[in-house]
Short mmCIF file of C-alpha atoms in Angstrom, two decimals:
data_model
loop_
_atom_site.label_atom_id
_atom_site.label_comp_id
_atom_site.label_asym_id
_atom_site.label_seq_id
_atom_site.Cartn_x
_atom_site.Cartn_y
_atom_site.Cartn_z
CA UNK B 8 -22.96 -9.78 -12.57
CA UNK B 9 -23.91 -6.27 -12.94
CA UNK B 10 -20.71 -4.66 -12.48
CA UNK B 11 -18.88 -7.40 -14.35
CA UNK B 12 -20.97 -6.64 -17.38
CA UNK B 13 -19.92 -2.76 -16.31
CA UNK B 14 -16.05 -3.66 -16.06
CA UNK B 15 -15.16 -5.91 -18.45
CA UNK B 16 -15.28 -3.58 -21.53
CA UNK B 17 -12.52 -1.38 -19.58
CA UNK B 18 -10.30 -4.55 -19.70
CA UNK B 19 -11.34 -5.98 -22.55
CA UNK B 20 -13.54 -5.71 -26.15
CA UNK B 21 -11.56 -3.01 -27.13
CA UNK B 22 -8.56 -2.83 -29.47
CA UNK B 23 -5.40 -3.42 -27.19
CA UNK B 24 -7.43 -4.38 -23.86
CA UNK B 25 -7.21 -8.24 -23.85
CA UNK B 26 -3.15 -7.21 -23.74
CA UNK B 27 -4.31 -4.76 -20.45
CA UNK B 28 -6.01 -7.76 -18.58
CA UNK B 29 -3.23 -9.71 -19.33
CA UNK B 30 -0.84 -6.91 -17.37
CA UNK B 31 -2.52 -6.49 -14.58
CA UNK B 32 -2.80 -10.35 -14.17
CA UNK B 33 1.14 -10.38 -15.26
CA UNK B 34 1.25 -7.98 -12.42
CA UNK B 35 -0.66 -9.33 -9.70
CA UNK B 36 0.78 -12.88 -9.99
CA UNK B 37 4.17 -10.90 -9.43
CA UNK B 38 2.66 -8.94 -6.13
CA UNK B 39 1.25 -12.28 -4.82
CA UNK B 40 4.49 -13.86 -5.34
CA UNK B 41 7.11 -11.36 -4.22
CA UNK B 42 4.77 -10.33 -0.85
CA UNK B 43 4.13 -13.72 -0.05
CA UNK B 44 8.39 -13.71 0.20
CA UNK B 45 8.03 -10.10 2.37
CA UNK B 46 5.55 -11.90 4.35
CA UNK B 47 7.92 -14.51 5.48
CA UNK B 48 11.13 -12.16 5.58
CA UNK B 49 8.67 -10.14 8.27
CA UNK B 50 8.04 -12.78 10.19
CA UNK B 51 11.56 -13.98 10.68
CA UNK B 52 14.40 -11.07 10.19
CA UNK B 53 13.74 -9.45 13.66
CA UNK B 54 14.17 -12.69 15.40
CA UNK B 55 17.06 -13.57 13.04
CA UNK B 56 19.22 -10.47 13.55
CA UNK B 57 18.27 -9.79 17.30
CA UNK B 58 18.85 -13.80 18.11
CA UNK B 59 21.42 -14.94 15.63
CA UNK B 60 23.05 -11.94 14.32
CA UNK B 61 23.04 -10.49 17.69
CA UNK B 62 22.54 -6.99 16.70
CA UNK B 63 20.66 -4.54 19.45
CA UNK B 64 16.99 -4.56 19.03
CA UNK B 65 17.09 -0.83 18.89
CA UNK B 66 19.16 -1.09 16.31
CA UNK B 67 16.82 -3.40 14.12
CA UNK B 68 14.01 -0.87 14.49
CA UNK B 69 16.38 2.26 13.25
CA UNK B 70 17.00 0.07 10.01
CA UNK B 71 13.61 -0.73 9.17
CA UNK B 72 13.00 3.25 10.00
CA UNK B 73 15.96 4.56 8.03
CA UNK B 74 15.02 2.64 5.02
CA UNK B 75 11.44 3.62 4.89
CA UNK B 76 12.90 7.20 5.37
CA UNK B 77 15.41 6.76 2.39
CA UNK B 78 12.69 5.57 0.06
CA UNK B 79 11.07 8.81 0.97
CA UNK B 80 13.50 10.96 -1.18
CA UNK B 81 14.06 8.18 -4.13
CA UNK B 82 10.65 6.81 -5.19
CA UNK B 83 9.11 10.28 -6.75
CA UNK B 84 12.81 9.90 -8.54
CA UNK B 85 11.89 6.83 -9.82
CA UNK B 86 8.79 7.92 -11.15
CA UNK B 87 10.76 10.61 -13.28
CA UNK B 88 13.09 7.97 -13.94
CA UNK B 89 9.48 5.66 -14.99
CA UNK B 90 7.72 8.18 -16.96
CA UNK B 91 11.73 8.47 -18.99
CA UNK B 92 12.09 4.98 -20.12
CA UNK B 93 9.16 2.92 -19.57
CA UNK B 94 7.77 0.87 -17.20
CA UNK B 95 9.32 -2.58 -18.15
CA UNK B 96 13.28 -1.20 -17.73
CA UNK B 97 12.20 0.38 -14.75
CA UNK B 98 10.06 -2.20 -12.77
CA UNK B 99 13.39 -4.44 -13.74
CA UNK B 100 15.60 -1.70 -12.25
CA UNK B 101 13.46 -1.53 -9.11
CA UNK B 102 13.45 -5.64 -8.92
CA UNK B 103 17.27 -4.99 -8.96
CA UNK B 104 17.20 -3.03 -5.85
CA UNK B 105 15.17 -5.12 -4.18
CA UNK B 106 17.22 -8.47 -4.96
CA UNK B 107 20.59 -6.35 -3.95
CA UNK B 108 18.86 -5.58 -0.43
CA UNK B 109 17.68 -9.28 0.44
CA UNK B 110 21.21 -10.54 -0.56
CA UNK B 111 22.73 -8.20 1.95
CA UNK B 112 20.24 -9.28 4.59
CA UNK B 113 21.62 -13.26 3.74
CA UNK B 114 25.27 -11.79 4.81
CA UNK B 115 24.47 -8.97 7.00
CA UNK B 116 26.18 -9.54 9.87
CA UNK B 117 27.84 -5.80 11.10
CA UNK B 118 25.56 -2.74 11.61
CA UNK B 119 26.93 -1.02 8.13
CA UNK B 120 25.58 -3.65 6.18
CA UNK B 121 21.91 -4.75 7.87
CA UNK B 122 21.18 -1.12 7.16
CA UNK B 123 22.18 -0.64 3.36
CA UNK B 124 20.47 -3.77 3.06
CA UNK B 125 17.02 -2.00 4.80
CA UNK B 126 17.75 0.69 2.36
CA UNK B 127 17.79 -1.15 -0.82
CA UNK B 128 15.06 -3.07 -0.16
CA UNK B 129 12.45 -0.92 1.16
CA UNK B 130 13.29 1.57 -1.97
CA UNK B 131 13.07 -1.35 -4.19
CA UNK B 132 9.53 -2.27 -2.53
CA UNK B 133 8.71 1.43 -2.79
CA UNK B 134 9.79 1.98 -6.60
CA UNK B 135 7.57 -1.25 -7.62
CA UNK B 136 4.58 -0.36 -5.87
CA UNK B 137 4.96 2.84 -7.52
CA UNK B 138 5.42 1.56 -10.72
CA UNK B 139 3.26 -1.04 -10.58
CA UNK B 140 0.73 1.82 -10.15
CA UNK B 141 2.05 3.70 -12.81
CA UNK B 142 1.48 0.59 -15.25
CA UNK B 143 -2.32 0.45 -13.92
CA UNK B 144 -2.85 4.12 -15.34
CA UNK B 145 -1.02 3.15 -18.37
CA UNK B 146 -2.81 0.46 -19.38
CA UNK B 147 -6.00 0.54 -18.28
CA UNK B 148 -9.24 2.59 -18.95
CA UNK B 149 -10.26 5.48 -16.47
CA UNK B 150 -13.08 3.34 -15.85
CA UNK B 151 -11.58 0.42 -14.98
CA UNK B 152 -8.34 1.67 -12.82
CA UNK B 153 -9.62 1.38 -9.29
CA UNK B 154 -10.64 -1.80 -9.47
CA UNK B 155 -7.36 -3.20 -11.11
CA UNK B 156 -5.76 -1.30 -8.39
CA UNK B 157 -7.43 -3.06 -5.62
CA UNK B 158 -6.77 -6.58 -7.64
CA UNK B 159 -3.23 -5.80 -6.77
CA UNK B 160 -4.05 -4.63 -3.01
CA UNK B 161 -5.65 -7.98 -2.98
CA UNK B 162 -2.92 -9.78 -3.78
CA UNK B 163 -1.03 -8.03 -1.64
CA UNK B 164 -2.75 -9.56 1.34
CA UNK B 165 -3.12 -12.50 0.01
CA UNK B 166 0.75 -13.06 -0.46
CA UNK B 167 1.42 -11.69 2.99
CA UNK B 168 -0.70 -13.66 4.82
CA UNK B 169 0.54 -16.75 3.24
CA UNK B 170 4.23 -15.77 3.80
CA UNK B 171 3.47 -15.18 7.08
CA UNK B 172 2.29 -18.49 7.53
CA UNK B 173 5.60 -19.83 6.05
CA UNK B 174 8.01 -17.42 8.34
CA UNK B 175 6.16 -19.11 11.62
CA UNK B 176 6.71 -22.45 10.26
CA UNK B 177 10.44 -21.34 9.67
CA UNK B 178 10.71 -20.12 13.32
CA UNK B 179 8.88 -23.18 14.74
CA UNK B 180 10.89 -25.52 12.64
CA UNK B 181 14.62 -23.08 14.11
CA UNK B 182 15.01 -23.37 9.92
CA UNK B 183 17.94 -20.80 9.27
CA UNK B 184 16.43 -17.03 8.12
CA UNK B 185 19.24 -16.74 5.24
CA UNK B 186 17.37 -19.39 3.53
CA UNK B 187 13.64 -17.47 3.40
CA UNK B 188 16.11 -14.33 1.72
CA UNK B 189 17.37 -16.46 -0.65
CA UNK B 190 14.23 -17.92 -1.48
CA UNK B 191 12.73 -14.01 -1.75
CA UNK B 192 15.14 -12.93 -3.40
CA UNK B 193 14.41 -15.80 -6.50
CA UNK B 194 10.90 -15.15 -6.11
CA UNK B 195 11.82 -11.38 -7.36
CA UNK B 196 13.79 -12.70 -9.95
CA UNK B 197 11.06 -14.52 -11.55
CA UNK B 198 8.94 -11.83 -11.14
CA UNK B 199 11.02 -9.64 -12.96
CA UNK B 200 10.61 -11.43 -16.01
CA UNK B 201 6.00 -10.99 -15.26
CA UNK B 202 7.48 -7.06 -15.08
CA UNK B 203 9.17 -6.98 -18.14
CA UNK B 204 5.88 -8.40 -19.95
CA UNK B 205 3.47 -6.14 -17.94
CA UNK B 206 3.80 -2.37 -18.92
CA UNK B 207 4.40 -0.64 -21.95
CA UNK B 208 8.20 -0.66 -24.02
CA UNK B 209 8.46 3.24 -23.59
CA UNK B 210 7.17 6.25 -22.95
CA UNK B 211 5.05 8.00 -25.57
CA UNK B 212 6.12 11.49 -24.54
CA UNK B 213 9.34 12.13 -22.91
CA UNK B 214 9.04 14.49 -20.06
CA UNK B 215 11.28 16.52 -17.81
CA UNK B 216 10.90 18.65 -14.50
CA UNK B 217 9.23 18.01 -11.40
CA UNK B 218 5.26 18.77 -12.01
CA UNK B 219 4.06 16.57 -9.25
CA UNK B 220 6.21 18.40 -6.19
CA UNK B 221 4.80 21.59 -7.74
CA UNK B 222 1.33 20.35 -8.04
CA UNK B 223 -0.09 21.57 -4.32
CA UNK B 224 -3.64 19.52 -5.12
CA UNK B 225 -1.61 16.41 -5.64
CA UNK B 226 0.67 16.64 -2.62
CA UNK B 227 -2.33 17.60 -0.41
CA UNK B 228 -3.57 14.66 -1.76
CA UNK B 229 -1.00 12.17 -0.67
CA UNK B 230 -0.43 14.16 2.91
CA UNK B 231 -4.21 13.41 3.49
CA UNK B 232 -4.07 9.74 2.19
CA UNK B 233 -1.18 8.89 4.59
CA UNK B 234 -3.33 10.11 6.74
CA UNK B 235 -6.30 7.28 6.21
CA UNK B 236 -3.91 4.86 6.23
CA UNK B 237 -2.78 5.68 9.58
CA UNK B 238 -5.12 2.42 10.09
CA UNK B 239 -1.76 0.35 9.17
CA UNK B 240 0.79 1.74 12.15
CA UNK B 241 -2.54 1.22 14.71
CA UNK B 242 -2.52 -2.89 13.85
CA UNK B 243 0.70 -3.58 13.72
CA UNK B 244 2.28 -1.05 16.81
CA UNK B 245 -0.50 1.07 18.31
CA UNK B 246 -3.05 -1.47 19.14
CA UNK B 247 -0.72 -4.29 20.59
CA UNK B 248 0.91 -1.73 23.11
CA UNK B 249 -2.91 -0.62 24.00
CA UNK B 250 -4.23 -4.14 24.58
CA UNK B 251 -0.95 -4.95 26.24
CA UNK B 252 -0.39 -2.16 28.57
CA UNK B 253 -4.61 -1.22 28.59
CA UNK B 254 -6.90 -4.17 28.69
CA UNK B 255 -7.46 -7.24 30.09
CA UNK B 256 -7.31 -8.75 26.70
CA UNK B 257 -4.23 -11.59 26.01
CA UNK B 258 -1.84 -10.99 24.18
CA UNK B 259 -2.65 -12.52 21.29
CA UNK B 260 -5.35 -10.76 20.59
CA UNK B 261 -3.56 -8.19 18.83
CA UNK B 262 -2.30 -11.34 16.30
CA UNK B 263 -6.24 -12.57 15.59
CA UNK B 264 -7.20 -8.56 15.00
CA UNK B 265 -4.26 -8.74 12.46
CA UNK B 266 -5.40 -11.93 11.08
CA UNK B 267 -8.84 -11.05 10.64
CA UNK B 268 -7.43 -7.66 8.81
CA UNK B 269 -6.13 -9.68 6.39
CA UNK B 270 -8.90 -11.88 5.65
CA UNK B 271 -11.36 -9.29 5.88
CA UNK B 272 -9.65 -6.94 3.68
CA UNK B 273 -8.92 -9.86 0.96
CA UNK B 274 -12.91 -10.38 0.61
CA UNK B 275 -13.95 -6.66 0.71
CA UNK B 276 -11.56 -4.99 -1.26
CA UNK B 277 -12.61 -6.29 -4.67
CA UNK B 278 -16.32 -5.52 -4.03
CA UNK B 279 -16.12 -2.17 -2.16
CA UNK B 280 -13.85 -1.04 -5.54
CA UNK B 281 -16.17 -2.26 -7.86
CA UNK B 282 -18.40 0.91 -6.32
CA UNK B 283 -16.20 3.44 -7.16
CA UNK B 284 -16.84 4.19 -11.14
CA UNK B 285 -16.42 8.07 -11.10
CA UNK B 286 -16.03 10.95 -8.46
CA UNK B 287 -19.62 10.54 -7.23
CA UNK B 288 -19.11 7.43 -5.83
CA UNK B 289 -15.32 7.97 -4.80
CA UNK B 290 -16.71 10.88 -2.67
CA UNK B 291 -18.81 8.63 -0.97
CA UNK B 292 -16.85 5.98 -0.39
CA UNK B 293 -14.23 8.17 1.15
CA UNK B 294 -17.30 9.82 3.66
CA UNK B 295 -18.30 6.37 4.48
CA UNK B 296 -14.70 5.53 5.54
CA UNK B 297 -14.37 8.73 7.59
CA UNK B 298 -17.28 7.43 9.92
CA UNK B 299 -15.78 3.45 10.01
CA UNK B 300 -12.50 5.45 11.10
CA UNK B 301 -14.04 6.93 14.01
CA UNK B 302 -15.85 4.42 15.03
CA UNK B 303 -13.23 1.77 15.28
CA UNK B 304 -11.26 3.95 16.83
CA UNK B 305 -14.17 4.94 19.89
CA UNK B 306 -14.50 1.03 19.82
CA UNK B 307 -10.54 0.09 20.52
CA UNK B 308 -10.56 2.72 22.99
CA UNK B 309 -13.25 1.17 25.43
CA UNK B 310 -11.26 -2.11 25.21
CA UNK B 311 -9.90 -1.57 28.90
CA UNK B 312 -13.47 -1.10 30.41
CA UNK B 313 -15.00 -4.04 28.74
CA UNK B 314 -15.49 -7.39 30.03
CA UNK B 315 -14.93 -8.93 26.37
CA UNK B 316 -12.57 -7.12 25.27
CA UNK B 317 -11.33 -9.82 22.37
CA UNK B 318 -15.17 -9.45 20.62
CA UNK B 319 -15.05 -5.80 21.19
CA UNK B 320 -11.34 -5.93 19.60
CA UNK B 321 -12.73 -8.25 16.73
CA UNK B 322 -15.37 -5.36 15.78
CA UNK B 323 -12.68 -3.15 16.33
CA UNK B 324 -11.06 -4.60 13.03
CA UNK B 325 -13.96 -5.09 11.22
CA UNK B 326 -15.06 -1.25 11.63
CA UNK B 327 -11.40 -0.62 10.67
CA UNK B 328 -11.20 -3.08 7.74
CA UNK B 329 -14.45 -1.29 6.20
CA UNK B 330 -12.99 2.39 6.58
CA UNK B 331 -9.10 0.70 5.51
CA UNK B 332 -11.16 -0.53 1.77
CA UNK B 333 -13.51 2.27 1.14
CA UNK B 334 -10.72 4.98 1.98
CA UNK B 335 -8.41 3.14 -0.48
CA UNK B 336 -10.81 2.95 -3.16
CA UNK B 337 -11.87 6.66 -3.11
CA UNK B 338 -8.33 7.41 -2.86
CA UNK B 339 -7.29 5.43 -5.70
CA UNK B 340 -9.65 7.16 -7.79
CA UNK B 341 -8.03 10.39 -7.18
CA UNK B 342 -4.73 9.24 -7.62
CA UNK B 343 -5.42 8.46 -11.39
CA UNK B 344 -8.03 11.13 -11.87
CA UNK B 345 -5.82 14.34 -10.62
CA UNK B 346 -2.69 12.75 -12.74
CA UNK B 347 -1.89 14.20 -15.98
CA UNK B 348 -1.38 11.65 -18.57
CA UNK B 349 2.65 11.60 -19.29
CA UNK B 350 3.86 12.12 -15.63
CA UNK B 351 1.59 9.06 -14.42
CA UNK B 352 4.82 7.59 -13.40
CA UNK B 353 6.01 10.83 -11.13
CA UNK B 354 2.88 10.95 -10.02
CA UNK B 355 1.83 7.88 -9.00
CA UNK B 356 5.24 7.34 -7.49
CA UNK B 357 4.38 10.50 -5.15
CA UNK B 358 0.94 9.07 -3.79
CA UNK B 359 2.92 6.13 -3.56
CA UNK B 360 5.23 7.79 -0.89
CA UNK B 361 1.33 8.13 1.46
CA UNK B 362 2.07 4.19 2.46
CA UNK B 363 5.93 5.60 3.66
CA UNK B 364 4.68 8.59 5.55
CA UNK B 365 2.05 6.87 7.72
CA UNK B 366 4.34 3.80 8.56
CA UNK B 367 6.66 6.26 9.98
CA UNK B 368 4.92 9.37 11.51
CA UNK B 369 1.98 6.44 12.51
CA UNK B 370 3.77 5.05 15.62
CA UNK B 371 5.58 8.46 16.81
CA UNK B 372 2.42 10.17 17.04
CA UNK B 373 -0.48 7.77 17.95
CA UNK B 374 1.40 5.61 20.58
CA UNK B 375 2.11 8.72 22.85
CA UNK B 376 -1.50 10.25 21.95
CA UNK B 377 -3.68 6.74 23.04
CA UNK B 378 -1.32 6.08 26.00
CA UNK B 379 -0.95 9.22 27.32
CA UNK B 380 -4.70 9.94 27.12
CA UNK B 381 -6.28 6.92 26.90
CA UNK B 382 -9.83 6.88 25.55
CA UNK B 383 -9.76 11.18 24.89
CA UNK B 384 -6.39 9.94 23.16
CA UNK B 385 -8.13 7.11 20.17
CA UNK B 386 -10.77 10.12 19.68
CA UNK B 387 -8.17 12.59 18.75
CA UNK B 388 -6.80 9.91 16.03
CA UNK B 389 -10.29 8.91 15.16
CA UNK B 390 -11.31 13.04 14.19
CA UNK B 391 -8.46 13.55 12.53
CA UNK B 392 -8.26 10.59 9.75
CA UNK B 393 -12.07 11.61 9.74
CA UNK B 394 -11.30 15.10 8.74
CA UNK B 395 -8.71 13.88 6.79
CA UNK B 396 -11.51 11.46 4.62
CA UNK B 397 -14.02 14.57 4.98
CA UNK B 398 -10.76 17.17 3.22
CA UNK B 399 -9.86 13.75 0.60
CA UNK B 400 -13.88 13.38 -0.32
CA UNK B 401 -14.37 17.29 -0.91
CA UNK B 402 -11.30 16.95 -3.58
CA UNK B 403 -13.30 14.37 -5.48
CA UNK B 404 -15.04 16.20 -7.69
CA UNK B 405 -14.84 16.51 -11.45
CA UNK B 406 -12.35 19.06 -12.97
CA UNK B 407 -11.67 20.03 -16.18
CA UNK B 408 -8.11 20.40 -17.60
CA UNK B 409 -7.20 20.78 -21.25
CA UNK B 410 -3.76 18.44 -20.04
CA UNK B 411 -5.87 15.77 -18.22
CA UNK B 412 -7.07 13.14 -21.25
CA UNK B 413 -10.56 11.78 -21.03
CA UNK B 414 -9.21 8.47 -22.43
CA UNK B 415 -6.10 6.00 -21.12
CA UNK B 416 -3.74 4.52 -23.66
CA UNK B 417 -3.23 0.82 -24.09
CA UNK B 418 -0.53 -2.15 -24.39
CA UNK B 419 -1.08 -2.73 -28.32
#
């Protein structure tokens, strides 16, 4: 109850804050709906195109890779475009996208169009987590910011696991894919009109430039984030290959580790935030996460010399769970804290970009390092998202600047 009592004052008992509690649970609703829908588009659109489409599976990977790339060089553009004319018109703009991409993955059925439709959608899903982060510095306290932030994370999870759940039950059931992109693409729809209700009308100050591609502190910042979230790219592709081609473990161990990600990370998130109030706390947090990193990865590494290697996997993603929450947390913090008020949306829309970077530099560089070098090779990853937690909790520390406000404004 403590940090309840701490909290709730940021969200609420202030003029304008029962309208910011009332945002972020506009805009969490909307991130447990839509990524329960990404869930289940996951789980079935490989299958789908590779099996009834009949595209090349090598050419199902380049699409998902080409749009993450492409929403590389258009989601700090959306933040300009954010911080311009307000969240609500530009979450709806970003919904847009995002409809336009699942309605091409409904008719994709030639090379051309599978990978506009990747493109659309993973900038759409790119822009709104950007702006959705945006709308979290805009209407909420300093205070209170990280732990609205992991509220949506939570979500997040929450929606994906479920989805996932829904895309077996489609594959099980030979249920036709085009029908779980329809059914996405509504759930964005009515989402859109949560967005529209969740940020402010317009901008207070109109800005112009690029500040956050000049600020070095702030891209240093997202370089070492995408970093510490290497930890996605090792579940989903390093980590199967290991226990695949390096223990004795079955198969589907790799799909219980992922499981017990998501559940794990669902109940911790919320907590672990609460602990991060200022940059005290968000430098520890980040220098606790720097030793869970290492040791899950020393842990994943002796899978192929141990004689359980599903319990030892199961730590595995406990250890990495616990550095996955705590390095978010501290990171958040920094995100809002080294933003200038009036270019929240460029900014944020740049950290944003961290999630991009590690899905795609993740898999070129730690598959080759573990299974080319086996145990030496998960101690190499494991020092370098530590160093990259040490670097991330020696930037958390207070700094003054006259352009930085001490104080957030609200949703009247």
């Amino acid at each position: 109850m403590e940090h309840g009592r701490r909290l709730d004052p940021v969200l609420v008992g202030q003029p304008g804050m029962t309208s910011a509690r009332t945002a972020i649970r506009r805009l969490a609703t909307a991130q447990a709906l839509t990524s329960a829908g990404d869930g289940a588009v996951l789980a079935v659109s490989a299958v789908h195109f590779t099996t009834r489409v009949g595209l090349p599976a090598g050419i199902v990977a380049l699409g998902l890779s080409l749009g993450a790339a492409t929403s590389l060089t258009t989601t700090v553009p959306f933040g300009t475009l954010l911080d311009r004319i307000g969240a609500r018109r530009a979450l709806a703009a970003a919904t847009v996208a995002a409809v336009a991409g699942l309605l091409l993955f409904a008719v994709a059925h030639t090379v051309p169009l599978y990978i506009a439709a990747c493109a659309l959608f993973a900038c759409g899903q790119s822009a709104l987590a950007a702006g959705r982060q945006a709308v979290v510095a805009t209407v909420v306290a300093p205070e209170g910011r990280v732990r609205a932030r992991a509220l949506l994370h939570t979500a997040v999870n929450i929606g994906i696991g479920a989805g996932s759940g829904v895309g077996a039950l489609v594959l099980a059931a030979g249920t036709n894919a085009v029908t779980v992109f329809l059914v996405d693409a509504g759930l964005f729809v009515f989402a859109t009109a949560l967005y529209l209700h969740a940020g402010p009308d317009a901008p207070t100050e109109r800005q112009t430039g690029w500040p956050a591609l000049r600020d070095r502190r702030y891209v240093t910042l997202t370089l070492l984030a995408a970093i510490t979230q290497l930890t996605m790219p090792i579940l989903s592709v390093t980590l199967p290959l290991w226990i695949v081609t390096r223990s004795s473990a079955p198969q589907w161990t790799s799909a219980v580790v992922l499981l017990a990600n998501t559940v794990l990370v669902v109940l911790l998130q919320l907590p672990i935030s609460r602990q991060v109030r200022d940059a005290r706390t968000a430098r520890r947090s980040l220098a606790v996460a720097g030793i869970f990193l290492i040791a899950a990865c020393s842990v994943f590494g002796s899978l192929g010399a141990s004689a359980h290697p599903v319990v030892l996997a199961l730590v595995g993603a406990l250890l990495l769970t616990l550095a996955e929450t705590t390095a978010s947390a501290g990171a958040w913090h920094l995100a809002f804290s080294l933003a200038p008020e009036g270019h929240q949306g460029q900014y944020q829309a740049l950290f944003a970009t961290s999630t991009a970077l590690a899905r795609i530099t993740g898999p070129i560089v730690l598959v080759p390092l573990v299974l080319t070098f086996g145990f030496l090779g998960w101690t190499l990853a494991g020092l370098g998202m530590l160093a990259a937690a040490a670097a991330l909790a020696a930037m958390a520390v207070p700094r003054r600047n006259p352009q930085r406000k001490a104080d957030c404004p609200v949703i009247a």
